Amino acid sequence: MTNKIPTERCRPAKPVKTPSSRDAARQVEEQKLSWRFRVMDMDGPFGWNSPIDGADPLLYVPPKLKEFETMTWQEIVGSRHHKIPVDLLSSDAKRRLSDLKLDDIDEVFSLALMGRQRVVGIRDQNVFRVLWWDPDHQVCPSHKKYT
């Protein structure tokens, strides 16, 4: 009696592992932030045309944003950098989303730069779609000190 070794075609196929939604979410949180600028609002109350003490925000803000590129979303998300449900936005911000045909989103994401200064965008997985410059924290006003 000889022991036969099954051939490849007779062996059962190994199950293909698919990541669970929890694993997929963890993988996104471990990715570094990347940027998109297609929805960047140049006009309106939070447009990038609003000067900072007479200076162009497009000259001032990018060096600060570069620091975020070295960080994962897991490192970014916290009390100062957070999502904001659309229903908590100021009426000006809601109106501007409607004007921009972006009123189908549920939330925006706020990145704190310094003091009250914020960059507001739309988070899509690991991508931050830059939307608004909010130097006075008016997209979602807070009454907390230093915010």
mmCIF file of C-alpha atoms in Angstrom:
data_model
loop_
_atom_site.group_PDB
_atom_site.id
_atom_site.type_symbol
_atom_site.label_atom_id
_atom_site.label_comp_id
_atom_site.label_asym_id
_atom_site.label_seq_id
_atom_site.Cartn_x
_atom_site.Cartn_y
_atom_site.Cartn_z
ATOM 1 C CA MET A 1 0.000 0.000 0.000
ATOM 2 C CA THR A 2 1.483 3.305 -1.034
ATOM 3 C CA ASN A 3 0.646 6.700 0.334
ATOM 4 C CA LYS A 4 -0.424 8.900 -2.485
ATOM 5 C CA ILE A 5 0.268 12.595 -2.250
ATOM 6 C CA PRO A 6 -2.596 14.602 -3.677
ATOM 7 C CA THR A 7 -1.765 16.715 -6.667
ATOM 8 C CA GLU A 8 -2.243 20.512 -6.652
ATOM 9 C CA ARG A 9 -5.591 20.319 -8.360
ATOM 10 C CA CYS A 10 -6.930 18.027 -5.662
ATOM 11 C CA ARG A 11 -5.925 20.212 -2.749
ATOM 12 C CA PRO A 12 -8.579 22.535 -1.424
ATOM 13 C CA ALA A 13 -8.006 26.195 -2.309
ATOM 14 C CA LYS A 14 -6.737 28.376 0.482
ATOM 15 C CA PRO A 15 -9.363 30.855 1.580
ATOM 16 C CA VAL A 16 -8.734 34.404 0.421
ATOM 17 C CA LYS A 17 -8.518 36.753 3.355
ATOM 18 C CA THR A 18 -10.385 39.994 2.982
ATOM 19 C CA PRO A 19 -9.847 42.747 5.501
ATOM 20 C CA SER A 20 -12.731 43.452 7.824
ATOM 21 C CA SER A 21 -14.161 46.959 7.863
ATOM 22 C CA ARG A 22 -12.382 47.494 11.193
ATOM 23 C CA ASP A 23 -9.060 46.485 9.624
ATOM 24 C CA ALA A 24 -9.696 48.742 6.642
ATOM 25 C CA ALA A 25 -10.515 51.686 8.926
ATOM 26 C CA ARG A 26 -7.349 51.036 10.941
ATOM 27 C CA GLN A 27 -5.297 50.954 7.736
ATOM 28 C CA VAL A 28 -6.701 54.361 6.711
ATOM 29 C CA GLU A 29 -5.872 55.810 10.134
ATOM 30 C CA GLU A 30 -2.292 54.570 9.747
ATOM 31 C CA GLN A 31 -1.853 56.291 6.369
ATOM 32 C CA LYS A 32 -0.289 59.703 6.034
ATOM 33 C CA LEU A 33 -2.448 62.634 5.102
ATOM 34 C CA SER A 34 -2.485 63.756 1.478
ATOM 35 C CA TRP A 35 -4.048 66.848 -0.087
ATOM 36 C CA ARG A 36 -6.479 67.698 -2.880
ATOM 37 C CA PHE A 37 -7.317 71.257 -3.904
ATOM 38 C CA ARG A 38 -10.093 70.915 -6.505
ATOM 39 C CA VAL A 39 -12.870 72.085 -4.122
ATOM 40 C CA MET A 40 -10.779 74.928 -2.647
ATOM 41 C CA ASP A 41 -13.117 77.906 -2.233
ATOM 42 C CA MET A 42 -11.484 81.147 -3.331
ATOM 43 C CA ASP A 43 -14.520 83.375 -2.644
ATOM 44 C CA GLY A 44 -17.214 83.719 -0.030
ATOM 45 C CA PRO A 45 -16.840 84.346 3.697
ATOM 46 C CA PHE A 46 -14.176 81.638 4.119
ATOM 47 C CA GLY A 47 -12.447 82.008 0.776
ATOM 48 C CA TRP A 48 -8.718 81.846 0.376
ATOM 49 C CA ASN A 49 -8.754 85.445 -0.819
ATOM 50 C CA SER A 50 -9.148 86.654 2.810
ATOM 51 C CA PRO A 51 -5.885 88.345 3.854
ATOM 52 C CA ILE A 52 -4.163 87.701 7.199
ATOM 53 C CA ASP A 53 -2.931 91.040 8.512
ATOM 54 C CA GLY A 54 -2.570 92.163 4.895
ATOM 55 C CA ALA A 55 -0.704 88.970 3.870
ATOM 56 C CA ASP A 56 -1.950 86.378 1.375
ATOM 57 C CA PRO A 57 -3.021 83.185 3.223
ATOM 58 C CA LEU A 58 -1.702 81.144 0.297
ATOM 59 C CA LEU A 59 1.793 82.311 1.277
ATOM 60 C CA TYR A 60 1.313 81.882 5.023
ATOM 61 C CA VAL A 61 -0.648 78.609 5.346
ATOM 62 C CA PRO A 62 1.179 76.042 3.129
ATOM 63 C CA PRO A 63 4.339 75.896 5.281
ATOM 64 C CA LYS A 64 2.120 75.073 8.262
ATOM 65 C CA LEU A 65 0.230 72.427 6.278
ATOM 66 C CA LYS A 66 3.487 70.752 5.254
ATOM 67 C CA GLU A 67 3.936 69.662 8.878
ATOM 68 C CA PHE A 68 0.758 67.552 8.616
ATOM 69 C CA GLU A 69 2.161 65.549 5.695
ATOM 70 C CA THR A 70 4.545 63.737 8.031
ATOM 71 C CA MET A 71 1.685 62.593 10.272
ATOM 72 C CA THR A 72 -0.778 59.731 10.067
ATOM 73 C CA TRP A 73 -4.474 60.374 10.588
ATOM 74 C CA GLN A 74 -4.166 58.510 13.867
ATOM 75 C CA GLU A 75 -1.697 61.181 15.014
ATOM 76 C CA ILE A 76 -3.784 64.071 13.667
ATOM 77 C CA VAL A 77 -7.295 63.339 14.903
ATOM 78 C CA GLY A 78 -7.868 64.704 18.388
ATOM 79 C CA SER A 79 -9.365 67.607 20.261
ATOM 80 C CA ARG A 80 -7.817 70.347 18.094
ATOM 81 C CA HIS A 81 -8.183 68.547 14.753
ATOM 82 C CA HIS A 82 -11.628 67.032 14.382
ATOM 83 C CA LYS A 83 -14.696 66.420 12.269
ATOM 84 C CA ILE A 84 -17.654 68.787 12.468
ATOM 85 C CA PRO A 85 -21.167 67.636 11.546
ATOM 86 C CA VAL A 86 -22.710 69.976 8.960
ATOM 87 C CA ASP A 87 -25.662 70.744 11.232
ATOM 88 C CA LEU A 88 -23.228 72.416 13.697
ATOM 89 C CA LEU A 89 -21.779 74.770 11.068
ATOM 90 C CA SER A 90 -22.599 78.463 10.988
ATOM 91 C CA SER A 91 -25.405 79.544 8.679
ATOM 92 C CA ASP A 92 -22.804 81.236 6.413
ATOM 93 C CA ALA A 93 -20.883 77.952 6.096
ATOM 94 C CA LYS A 94 -24.046 75.952 5.335
ATOM 95 C CA ARG A 95 -25.102 78.515 2.744
ATOM 96 C CA ARG A 96 -21.654 78.429 1.137
ATOM 97 C CA LEU A 97 -21.721 74.605 0.943
ATOM 98 C CA SER A 98 -25.023 74.928 -0.884
ATOM 99 C CA ASP A 99 -23.596 77.568 -3.250
ATOM 100 C CA LEU A 100 -20.662 75.241 -4.002
ATOM 101 C CA LYS A 101 -23.023 72.269 -4.600
ATOM 102 C CA LEU A 102 -21.396 70.448 -1.671
ATOM 103 C CA ASP A 103 -24.496 70.343 0.525
ATOM 104 C CA ASP A 104 -24.692 66.552 0.204
ATOM 105 C CA ILE A 105 -21.842 65.972 2.685
ATOM 106 C CA ASP A 106 -22.471 65.073 6.329
ATOM 107 C CA GLU A 107 -19.382 66.608 7.887
ATOM 108 C CA VAL A 108 -16.278 68.686 7.349
ATOM 109 C CA PHE A 109 -12.907 68.359 9.040
ATOM 110 C CA SER A 110 -11.081 71.160 10.845
ATOM 111 C CA LEU A 111 -7.304 71.393 11.136
ATOM 112 C CA ALA A 112 -6.133 73.865 13.778
ATOM 113 C CA LEU A 113 -3.058 75.865 12.837
ATOM 114 C CA MET A 114 -2.440 78.480 15.496
ATOM 115 C CA GLY A 115 -4.847 80.091 17.963
ATOM 116 C CA ARG A 116 -8.192 80.518 16.211
ATOM 117 C CA GLN A 117 -6.871 79.819 12.699
ATOM 118 C CA ARG A 118 -8.322 76.770 10.961
ATOM 119 C CA VAL A 119 -8.188 75.090 7.594
ATOM 120 C CA VAL A 120 -11.478 73.345 6.900
ATOM 121 C CA GLY A 121 -11.917 70.603 4.363
ATOM 122 C CA ILE A 122 -13.541 67.332 3.512
ATOM 123 C CA ARG A 123 -11.867 64.156 4.673
ATOM 124 C CA ASP A 124 -12.085 61.273 2.230
ATOM 125 C CA GLN A 125 -10.172 58.263 3.614
ATOM 126 C CA ASN A 126 -6.605 59.577 4.012
ATOM 127 C CA VAL A 127 -7.180 62.541 1.657
ATOM 128 C CA PHE A 128 -7.936 66.032 2.952
ATOM 129 C CA ARG A 129 -9.820 68.031 0.316
ATOM 130 C CA VAL A 130 -8.967 71.630 1.223
ATOM 131 C CA LEU A 131 -12.059 73.810 1.232
ATOM 132 C CA TRP A 132 -11.884 76.922 3.438
ATOM 133 C CA TRP A 133 -9.531 79.241 5.239
ATOM 134 C CA ASP A 134 -11.058 80.149 8.619
ATOM 135 C CA PRO A 135 -8.690 82.601 10.349
ATOM 136 C CA ASP A 136 -11.244 83.616 13.010
ATOM 137 C CA HIS A 137 -12.862 80.235 13.777
ATOM 138 C CA GLN A 138 -16.212 81.286 12.264
ATOM 139 C CA VAL A 139 -17.081 78.153 10.242
ATOM 140 C CA CYS A 140 -18.128 76.543 13.525
ATOM 141 C CA PRO A 141 -17.772 79.201 16.225
ATOM 142 C CA SER A 142 -16.615 78.002 19.610
ATOM 143 C CA HIS A 143 -16.943 79.828 22.870
ATOM 144 C CA LYS A 144 -14.039 77.990 24.461
ATOM 145 C CA LYS A 145 -10.987 80.021 25.367
ATOM 146 C CA TYR A 146 -8.208 80.061 22.676
ATOM 147 C CA THR A 147 -10.341 78.350 20.007
#
